[in-house]
């Protein structure tokens, strides 16, 4: 009897963890393309070898399990299926994945975590067990949860997950003084990493201050990723975004949404809309600022699951202090600004980020000469 046969029929925890890691990693390739559905990954294993893999396709259909089963064909019979989220059990655009698994003749299913969607919520797992198929859950749950966090938060809290990106000088500044030229803080390796992160989200969000200061384009500019066109979002309470800005000028080429407050001037809205910019109005907080949570929930209702926020400092500080920044990536340049500039974060937000009570480090290292820290919110 071969060792591969032994692994497949009596898998240990390490073997299951390794194949689940492959499923999760494969699903991550489609982050930013599958909204409003999660980017699920799936592999089918027989005799210790991956014989097929699948992921949620762009637009959310087909699902990962059916893609893997289609590729596996007859090889699925008696095999083990690893999937990063519970197979669906309800009829939607397509038939339930749990039914496809049962009809595929699989001997065993390993699922990372239960889907919080009330249409599923354990029913997919129950169907599989009732059909006499072996089931193991909770394998690779932490990584799978990170990959599916946008879906989970949209279902449970009504908002997308938010990844906040910050770039700062060694002494903690995001920009120079009012009359200083624009600071080019990070180098090419860090900038390339940012482009990859943009591609893995449904939307890229900035505050109007960033638009006024930098006139960004907010596109994915990497060879081979030309199909990645995240929606561009500007938080702009008073509709101050210039009509001559690059975002407004290219709004008919790439979806651009400006979120303003109730009471913003109607003529400014009409002028932006004439250029192809969509305008959405939300309420204000007691402080008079744009209600960030309401804005995010409005995006959730539109099917957005993952938002990549590139500031500026005011928006970044608010997201951290309100617990709305779910992941934070901080790039720190090796050189100080050496003068009076704009701090990358408020003192309270920096304290919340660095004390360890609200955020923990996922990864740290270097991108070229720049250091980076990747943190996640403590739930």
GROMACS .gro file of C-alpha atoms in nm:
model
  379
    1UNK     CA    1   0.000   0.000   0.000
    2UNK     CA    2   0.153   0.332  -0.106
    3UNK     CA    3   0.217   0.621   0.130
    4UNK     CA    4  -0.001   0.845  -0.089
    5UNK     CA    5  -0.294   0.609  -0.045
    6UNK     CA    6  -0.236   0.614   0.331
    7UNK     CA    7  -0.234   0.994   0.332
    8UNK     CA    8  -0.555   1.019   0.136
    9UNK     CA    9  -0.746   0.770   0.345
   10UNK     CA   10  -0.609   0.850   0.688
   11UNK     CA   11  -0.499   1.213   0.658
   12UNK     CA   12  -0.326   1.376   0.950
   13UNK     CA   13  -0.369   1.736   1.056
   14UNK     CA   14  -0.053   1.852   0.880
   15UNK     CA   15  -0.164   1.701   0.549
   16UNK     CA   16  -0.506   1.861   0.570
   17UNK     CA   17  -0.350   2.193   0.666
   18UNK     CA   18  -0.114   2.184   0.368
   19UNK     CA   19  -0.389   2.114   0.113
   20UNK     CA   20  -0.618   2.374   0.272
   21UNK     CA   21  -0.337   2.629   0.247
   22UNK     CA   22  -0.322   2.553  -0.125
   23UNK     CA   23  -0.698   2.608  -0.157
   24UNK     CA   24  -0.685   2.938   0.033
   25UNK     CA   25  -0.389   3.062  -0.171
   26UNK     CA   26  -0.563   2.976  -0.497
   27UNK     CA   27  -0.874   3.167  -0.392
   28UNK     CA   28  -0.666   3.475  -0.306
   29UNK     CA   29  -0.572   3.508  -0.673
   30UNK     CA   30  -0.927   3.626  -0.745
   31UNK     CA   31  -0.956   3.881  -0.464
   32UNK     CA   32  -1.093   4.199  -0.613
   33UNK     CA   33  -1.277   4.025  -0.897
   34UNK     CA   34  -1.560   3.822  -0.742
   35UNK     CA   35  -1.777   4.075  -0.555
   36UNK     CA   36  -2.042   4.056  -0.429
   37UNK     CA   37  -1.939   3.693  -0.369
   38UNK     CA   38  -1.630   3.585  -0.173
   39UNK     CA   39  -1.315   3.469  -0.352
   40UNK     CA   40  -1.329   3.103  -0.247
   41UNK     CA   41  -1.054   2.856  -0.333
   42UNK     CA   42  -1.090   2.480  -0.374
   43UNK     CA   43  -0.863   2.184  -0.453
   44UNK     CA   44  -0.951   1.819  -0.507
   45UNK     CA   45  -0.698   1.563  -0.387
   46UNK     CA   46  -0.673   1.197  -0.481
   47UNK     CA   47  -0.397   0.957  -0.381
   48UNK     CA   48  -0.214   1.247  -0.219
   49UNK     CA   49  -0.203   1.455  -0.537
   50UNK     CA   50  -0.401   1.765  -0.633
   51UNK     CA   51  -0.599   1.657  -0.941
   52UNK     CA   52  -0.809   1.971  -0.984
   53UNK     CA   53  -0.853   2.320  -0.846
   54UNK     CA   54  -1.115   2.589  -0.874
   55UNK     CA   55  -1.191   2.940  -0.756
   56UNK     CA   56  -1.488   3.172  -0.765
   57UNK     CA   57  -1.485   3.325  -1.110
   58UNK     CA   58  -1.503   3.700  -1.190
   59UNK     CA   59  -1.845   3.840  -1.110
   60UNK     CA   60  -1.905   3.570  -0.849
   61UNK     CA   61  -2.005   3.276  -1.072
   62UNK     CA   62  -1.935   2.990  -1.119
   63UNK     CA   63  -1.836   2.893  -0.766
   64UNK     CA   64  -1.503   2.737  -0.673
   65UNK     CA   65  -1.638   2.388  -0.601
   66UNK     CA   66  -1.815   2.349  -0.934
   67UNK     CA   67  -1.506   2.475  -1.118
   68UNK     CA   68  -1.289   2.217  -0.942
   69UNK     CA   69  -1.540   1.937  -0.999
   70UNK     CA   70  -1.563   2.025  -1.368
   71UNK     CA   71  -1.185   2.003  -1.400
   72UNK     CA   72  -1.163   1.680  -1.199
   73UNK     CA   73  -1.431   1.489  -1.388
   74UNK     CA   74  -1.426   1.119  -1.299
   75UNK     CA   75  -1.118   1.171  -1.082
   76UNK     CA   76  -1.343   1.331  -0.820
   77UNK     CA   77  -1.491   0.992  -0.726
   78UNK     CA   78  -1.347   0.881  -0.393
   79UNK     CA   79  -1.135   1.197  -0.361
   80UNK     CA   80  -1.113   1.467  -0.094
   81UNK     CA   81  -1.227   1.822  -0.160
   82UNK     CA   82  -1.069   2.112   0.031
   83UNK     CA   83  -1.256   2.444   0.026
   84UNK     CA   84  -1.193   2.775   0.203
   85UNK     CA   85  -1.561   2.846   0.281
   86UNK     CA   86  -1.862   2.625   0.345
   87UNK     CA   87  -2.022   2.503   0.020
   88UNK     CA   88  -2.351   2.682  -0.052
   89UNK     CA   89  -2.675   2.493   0.004
   90UNK     CA   90  -2.933   2.719  -0.158
   91UNK     CA   91  -3.056   2.772  -0.512
   92UNK     CA   92  -2.950   3.106  -0.655
   93UNK     CA   93  -2.820   3.170  -1.005
   94UNK     CA   94  -2.683   2.815  -0.998
   95UNK     CA   95  -2.761   2.491  -0.812
   96UNK     CA   96  -2.609   2.440  -0.464
   97UNK     CA   97  -2.242   2.345  -0.449
   98UNK     CA   98  -2.322   2.097  -0.171
   99UNK     CA   99  -2.541   1.906  -0.417
  100UNK     CA  100  -2.266   1.913  -0.681
  101UNK     CA  101  -2.024   1.767  -0.427
  102UNK     CA  102  -2.266   1.487  -0.339
  103UNK     CA  103  -2.330   1.403  -0.705
  104UNK     CA  104  -1.955   1.414  -0.775
  105UNK     CA  105  -1.893   1.102  -0.566
  106UNK     CA  106  -1.641   1.258  -0.328
  107UNK     CA  107  -1.544   1.055  -0.024
  108UNK     CA  108  -1.450   1.343   0.202
  109UNK     CA  109  -1.476   1.723   0.236
  110UNK     CA  110  -1.251   1.951   0.438
  111UNK     CA  111  -1.398   2.299   0.492
  112UNK     CA  112  -1.222   2.591   0.658
  113UNK     CA  113  -1.517   2.777   0.809
  114UNK     CA  114  -1.893   2.812   0.815
  115UNK     CA  115  -2.053   3.071   0.589
  116UNK     CA  116  -2.239   3.333   0.800
  117UNK     CA  117  -2.490   3.392   0.518
  118UNK     CA  118  -2.828   3.286   0.662
  119UNK     CA  119  -2.903   3.100   0.338
  120UNK     CA  120  -2.612   2.869   0.421
  121UNK     CA  121  -2.501   2.896   0.787
  122UNK     CA  122  -2.421   2.527   0.841
  123UNK     CA  123  -2.673   2.384   0.596
  124UNK     CA  124  -2.408   2.308   0.335
  125UNK     CA  125  -2.207   2.111   0.588
  126UNK     CA  126  -2.521   1.932   0.711
  127UNK     CA  127  -2.613   1.824   0.357
  128UNK     CA  128  -2.269   1.675   0.306
  129UNK     CA  129  -2.284   1.477   0.632
  130UNK     CA  130  -2.638   1.355   0.560
  131UNK     CA  131  -2.514   1.219   0.227
  132UNK     CA  132  -2.262   1.003   0.410
  133UNK     CA  133  -1.956   1.203   0.304
  134UNK     CA  134  -1.682   1.251   0.561
  135UNK     CA  135  -1.653   1.611   0.679
  136UNK     CA  136  -1.386   1.797   0.869
  137UNK     CA  137  -1.420   2.169   0.946
  138UNK     CA  138  -1.202   2.439   1.098
  139UNK     CA  139  -0.884   2.356   0.907
  140UNK     CA  140  -0.689   2.670   0.813
  141UNK     CA  141  -0.962   2.882   0.963
  142UNK     CA  142  -0.750   3.191   1.037
  143UNK     CA  143  -0.611   3.232   0.686
  144UNK     CA  144  -0.946   3.144   0.531
  145UNK     CA  145  -1.117   3.404   0.748
  146UNK     CA  146  -0.872   3.670   0.632
  147UNK     CA  147  -0.939   3.584   0.270
  148UNK     CA  148  -1.315   3.586   0.323
  149UNK     CA  149  -1.328   3.881   0.565
  150UNK     CA  150  -1.494   4.116   0.316
  151UNK     CA  151  -1.778   3.869   0.265
  152UNK     CA  152  -1.805   3.798   0.638
  153UNK     CA  153  -1.824   4.167   0.737
  154UNK     CA  154  -2.068   4.248   0.459
  155UNK     CA  155  -2.300   3.973   0.584
  156UNK     CA  156  -2.259   4.033   0.959
  157UNK     CA  157  -2.203   4.412   0.978
  158UNK     CA  158  -2.331   4.536   0.643
  159UNK     CA  159  -1.999   4.687   0.537
  160UNK     CA  160  -1.695   4.582   0.334
  161UNK     CA  161  -1.360   4.511   0.494
  162UNK     CA  162  -1.112   4.798   0.475
  163UNK     CA  163  -0.739   4.775   0.415
  164UNK     CA  164  -0.569   5.101   0.507
  165UNK     CA  165  -0.235   5.189   0.348
  166UNK     CA  166  -0.005   5.451   0.501
  167UNK     CA  167   0.328   5.586   0.380
  168UNK     CA  168   0.539   5.791   0.620
  169UNK     CA  169   0.884   5.937   0.652
  170UNK     CA  170   1.113   5.800   0.921
  171UNK     CA  171   0.993   6.075   1.156
  172UNK     CA  172   0.624   6.003   1.089
  173UNK     CA  173   0.514   6.256   0.827
  174UNK     CA  174   0.286   6.186   0.530
  175UNK     CA  175   0.342   6.521   0.358
  176UNK     CA  176   0.545   6.839   0.385
  177UNK     CA  177   0.422   7.183   0.476
  178UNK     CA  178   0.165   7.385   0.285
  179UNK     CA  179   0.418   7.529   0.040
  180UNK     CA  180   0.650   7.229   0.014
  181UNK     CA  181   0.663   7.014  -0.302
  182UNK     CA  182   0.490   6.678  -0.293
  183UNK     CA  183   0.682   6.421  -0.091
  184UNK     CA  184   0.781   6.104  -0.277
  185UNK     CA  185   0.810   5.890   0.033
  186UNK     CA  186   0.845   5.529  -0.085
  187UNK     CA  187   1.056   5.368  -0.354
  188UNK     CA  188   0.969   5.149  -0.653
  189UNK     CA  189   0.949   4.812  -0.465
  190UNK     CA  190   0.701   4.951  -0.211
  191UNK     CA  191   0.502   5.123  -0.485
  192UNK     CA  192   0.483   4.794  -0.676
  193UNK     CA  193   0.354   4.620  -0.364
  194UNK     CA  194   0.083   4.886  -0.337
  195UNK     CA  195  -0.022   4.819  -0.696
  196UNK     CA  196  -0.068   4.450  -0.615
  197UNK     CA  197  -0.277   4.538  -0.310
  198UNK     CA  198  -0.493   4.770  -0.520
  199UNK     CA  199  -0.560   4.482  -0.759
  200UNK     CA  200  -0.684   4.263  -0.473
  201UNK     CA  201  -0.967   4.499  -0.375
  202UNK     CA  202  -1.302   4.594  -0.527
  203UNK     CA  203  -1.250   4.966  -0.466
  204UNK     CA  204  -0.978   5.221  -0.393
  205UNK     CA  205  -1.080   5.502  -0.157
  206UNK     CA  206  -0.925   5.839  -0.070
  207UNK     CA  207  -1.035   6.160   0.094
  208UNK     CA  208  -1.083   6.474  -0.111
  209UNK     CA  209  -0.773   6.623   0.054
  210UNK     CA  210  -0.562   6.363  -0.125
  211UNK     CA  211  -0.731   6.453  -0.455
  212UNK     CA  212  -0.664   6.823  -0.404
  213UNK     CA  213  -0.302   6.769  -0.301
  214UNK     CA  214  -0.190   6.490  -0.535
  215UNK     CA  215  -0.444   6.459  -0.821
  216UNK     CA  216  -0.414   6.077  -0.817
  217UNK     CA  217  -0.541   5.841  -1.087
  218UNK     CA  218  -0.601   5.542  -0.853
  219UNK     CA  219  -0.555   5.272  -1.114
  220UNK     CA  220  -0.369   4.940  -1.120
  221UNK     CA  221  -0.057   4.993  -1.326
  222UNK     CA  222   0.116   4.656  -1.351
  223UNK     CA  223   0.175   4.449  -1.665
  224UNK     CA  224  -0.067   4.159  -1.688
  225UNK     CA  225  -0.323   4.319  -1.456
  226UNK     CA  226  -0.490   4.543  -1.712
  227UNK     CA  227  -0.825   4.376  -1.638
  228UNK     CA  228  -0.813   4.492  -1.276
  229UNK     CA  229  -1.019   4.810  -1.256
  230UNK     CA  230  -1.127   4.871  -0.897
  231UNK     CA  231  -1.398   5.129  -0.850
  232UNK     CA  232  -1.253   5.465  -0.738
  233UNK     CA  233  -1.414   5.630  -0.437
  234UNK     CA  234  -1.362   5.982  -0.301
  235UNK     CA  235  -1.491   6.093   0.040
  236UNK     CA  236  -1.585   6.455  -0.025
  237UNK     CA  237  -1.835   6.613   0.216
  238UNK     CA  238  -1.876   6.941   0.026
  239UNK     CA  239  -1.810   6.819  -0.332
  240UNK     CA  240  -1.482   7.003  -0.368
  241UNK     CA  241  -1.330   6.758  -0.616
  242UNK     CA  242  -1.210   6.963  -0.914
  243UNK     CA  243  -1.377   6.901  -1.248
  244UNK     CA  244  -1.028   6.911  -1.401
  245UNK     CA  245  -0.895   6.636  -1.174
  246UNK     CA  246  -0.772   6.317  -1.336
  247UNK     CA  247  -1.040   6.119  -1.153
  248UNK     CA  248  -1.320   6.330  -1.297
  249UNK     CA  249  -1.163   6.340  -1.643
  250UNK     CA  250  -1.143   5.959  -1.662
  251UNK     CA  251  -1.474   5.878  -1.489
  252UNK     CA  252  -1.630   5.746  -1.810
  253UNK     CA  253  -1.342   5.502  -1.849
  254UNK     CA  254  -1.334   5.367  -1.492
  255UNK     CA  255  -1.614   5.378  -1.235
  256UNK     CA  256  -1.574   5.673  -1.002
  257UNK     CA  257  -1.796   5.740  -0.702
  258UNK     CA  258  -1.792   6.052  -0.485
  259UNK     CA  259  -1.956   6.018  -0.145
  260UNK     CA  260  -2.071   6.352  -0.009
  261UNK     CA  261  -2.278   6.473   0.284
  262UNK     CA  262  -2.640   6.577   0.278
  263UNK     CA  263  -2.647   6.947   0.197
  264UNK     CA  264  -2.354   6.941  -0.047
  265UNK     CA  265  -2.417   7.186  -0.335
  266UNK     CA  266  -2.644   7.048  -0.607
  267UNK     CA  267  -2.469   7.238  -0.892
  268UNK     CA  268  -2.138   7.071  -0.803
  269UNK     CA  269  -2.311   6.733  -0.811
  270UNK     CA  270  -2.464   6.803  -1.153
  271UNK     CA  271  -2.127   6.912  -1.293
  272UNK     CA  272  -1.954   6.595  -1.170
  273UNK     CA  273  -2.232   6.373  -1.297
  274UNK     CA  274  -2.206   6.532  -1.640
  275UNK     CA  275  -1.850   6.399  -1.654
  276UNK     CA  276  -1.961   6.047  -1.560
  277UNK     CA  277  -1.892   6.066  -1.185
  278UNK     CA  278  -2.155   5.901  -0.966
  279UNK     CA  279  -2.247   6.096  -0.652
  280UNK     CA  280  -2.386   5.936  -0.337
  281UNK     CA  281  -2.510   6.133  -0.038
  282UNK     CA  282  -2.483   6.006   0.322
  283UNK     CA  283  -2.536   6.162   0.663
  284UNK     CA  284  -2.298   6.347   0.891
  285UNK     CA  285  -2.175   6.254   1.235
  286UNK     CA  286  -2.242   6.480   1.534
  287UNK     CA  287  -1.902   6.641   1.473
  288UNK     CA  288  -2.018   6.746   1.126
  289UNK     CA  289  -1.783   6.509   0.948
  290UNK     CA  290  -1.900   6.258   0.688
  291UNK     CA  291  -2.041   5.947   0.855
  292UNK     CA  292  -1.777   5.689   0.760
  293UNK     CA  293  -1.977   5.391   0.881
  294UNK     CA  294  -2.283   5.496   0.685
  295UNK     CA  295  -2.065   5.545   0.378
  296UNK     CA  296  -1.915   5.198   0.413
  297UNK     CA  297  -2.257   5.042   0.466
  298UNK     CA  298  -2.378   5.213   0.151
  299UNK     CA  299  -2.092   5.045  -0.034
  300UNK     CA  300  -2.184   4.712   0.124
  301UNK     CA  301  -2.538   4.745  -0.011
  302UNK     CA  302  -2.388   4.792  -0.357
  303UNK     CA  303  -2.202   4.463  -0.331
  304UNK     CA  304  -1.857   4.600  -0.246
  305UNK     CA  305  -1.669   4.359  -0.019
  306UNK     CA  306  -1.310   4.491  -0.012
  307UNK     CA  307  -1.195   4.856   0.003
  308UNK     CA  308  -0.833   4.971  -0.023
  309UNK     CA  309  -0.800   5.310   0.145
  310UNK     CA  310  -0.502   5.531   0.068
  311UNK     CA  311  -0.582   5.813   0.308
  312UNK     CA  312  -0.505   6.085   0.372
  313UNK     CA  313  -0.413   6.126   0.737
  314UNK     CA  314  -0.754   6.249   0.855
  315UNK     CA  315  -0.946   5.961   0.695
  316UNK     CA  316  -0.682   5.712   0.812
  317UNK     CA  317  -0.700   5.831   1.172
  318UNK     CA  318  -1.081   5.817   1.172
  319UNK     CA  319  -1.084   5.462   1.034
  320UNK     CA  320  -0.841   5.341   1.299
  321UNK     CA  321  -1.010   5.514   1.593
  322UNK     CA  322  -1.353   5.387   1.488
  323UNK     CA  323  -1.231   5.030   1.442
  324UNK     CA  324  -1.316   5.038   1.071
  325UNK     CA  325  -0.965   4.970   0.942
  326UNK     CA  326  -0.949   4.591   0.942
  327UNK     CA  327  -0.597   4.564   0.803
  328UNK     CA  328  -0.333   4.837   0.806
  329UNK     CA  329  -0.015   4.839   0.598
  330UNK     CA  330   0.240   5.102   0.700
  331UNK     CA  331   0.540   5.180   0.480
  332UNK     CA  332   0.818   5.375   0.651
  333UNK     CA  333   1.095   5.536   0.450
  334UNK     CA  334   1.454   5.527   0.581
  335UNK     CA  335   1.494   5.906   0.572
  336UNK     CA  336   1.327   6.164   0.801
  337UNK     CA  337   1.150   6.468   0.664
  338UNK     CA  338   1.345   6.688   0.899
  339UNK     CA  339   1.093   6.969   0.921
  340UNK     CA  340   0.735   7.054   1.012
  341UNK     CA  341   0.502   6.852   0.795
  342UNK     CA  342   0.167   6.673   0.805
  343UNK     CA  343   0.171   6.377   1.048
  344UNK     CA  344   0.067   6.046   0.892
  345UNK     CA  345  -0.165   5.981   1.189
  346UNK     CA  346  -0.310   6.167   1.484
  347UNK     CA  347  -0.146   6.087   1.820
  348UNK     CA  348  -0.453   5.890   1.934
  349UNK     CA  349  -0.467   5.686   1.613
  350UNK     CA  350  -0.095   5.610   1.628
  351UNK     CA  351  -0.134   5.497   1.988
  352UNK     CA  352  -0.426   5.270   1.892
  353UNK     CA  353  -0.219   5.119   1.613
  354UNK     CA  354   0.099   5.063   1.809
  355UNK     CA  355  -0.002   4.954   2.162
  356UNK     CA  356  -0.102   4.601   2.058
  357UNK     CA  357  -0.446   4.609   2.218
  358UNK     CA  358  -0.644   4.687   1.903
  359UNK     CA  359  -0.405   4.573   1.627
  360UNK     CA  360  -0.152   4.293   1.596
  361UNK     CA  361   0.128   4.245   1.346
  362UNK     CA  362   0.068   3.992   1.069
  363UNK     CA  363   0.389   4.051   0.877
  364UNK     CA  364   0.683   4.288   0.871
  365UNK     CA  365   0.982   4.326   0.647
  366UNK     CA  366   1.136   4.542   0.376
  367UNK     CA  367   1.024   4.649   0.031
  368UNK     CA  368   1.348   4.777  -0.111
  369UNK     CA  369   1.482   5.034   0.136
  370UNK     CA  370   1.140   5.095   0.292
  371UNK     CA  371   1.018   4.902   0.595
  372UNK     CA  372   0.661   4.778   0.612
  373UNK     CA  373   0.435   4.654   0.890
  374UNK     CA  374   0.115   4.469   0.803
  375UNK     CA  375  -0.131   4.468   1.094
  376UNK     CA  376  -0.481   4.331   1.146
  377UNK     CA  377  -0.754   4.448   1.378
  378UNK     CA  378  -0.806   4.239   1.691
  379UNK     CA  379  -1.165   4.106   1.687
   0.00000   0.00000   0.00000
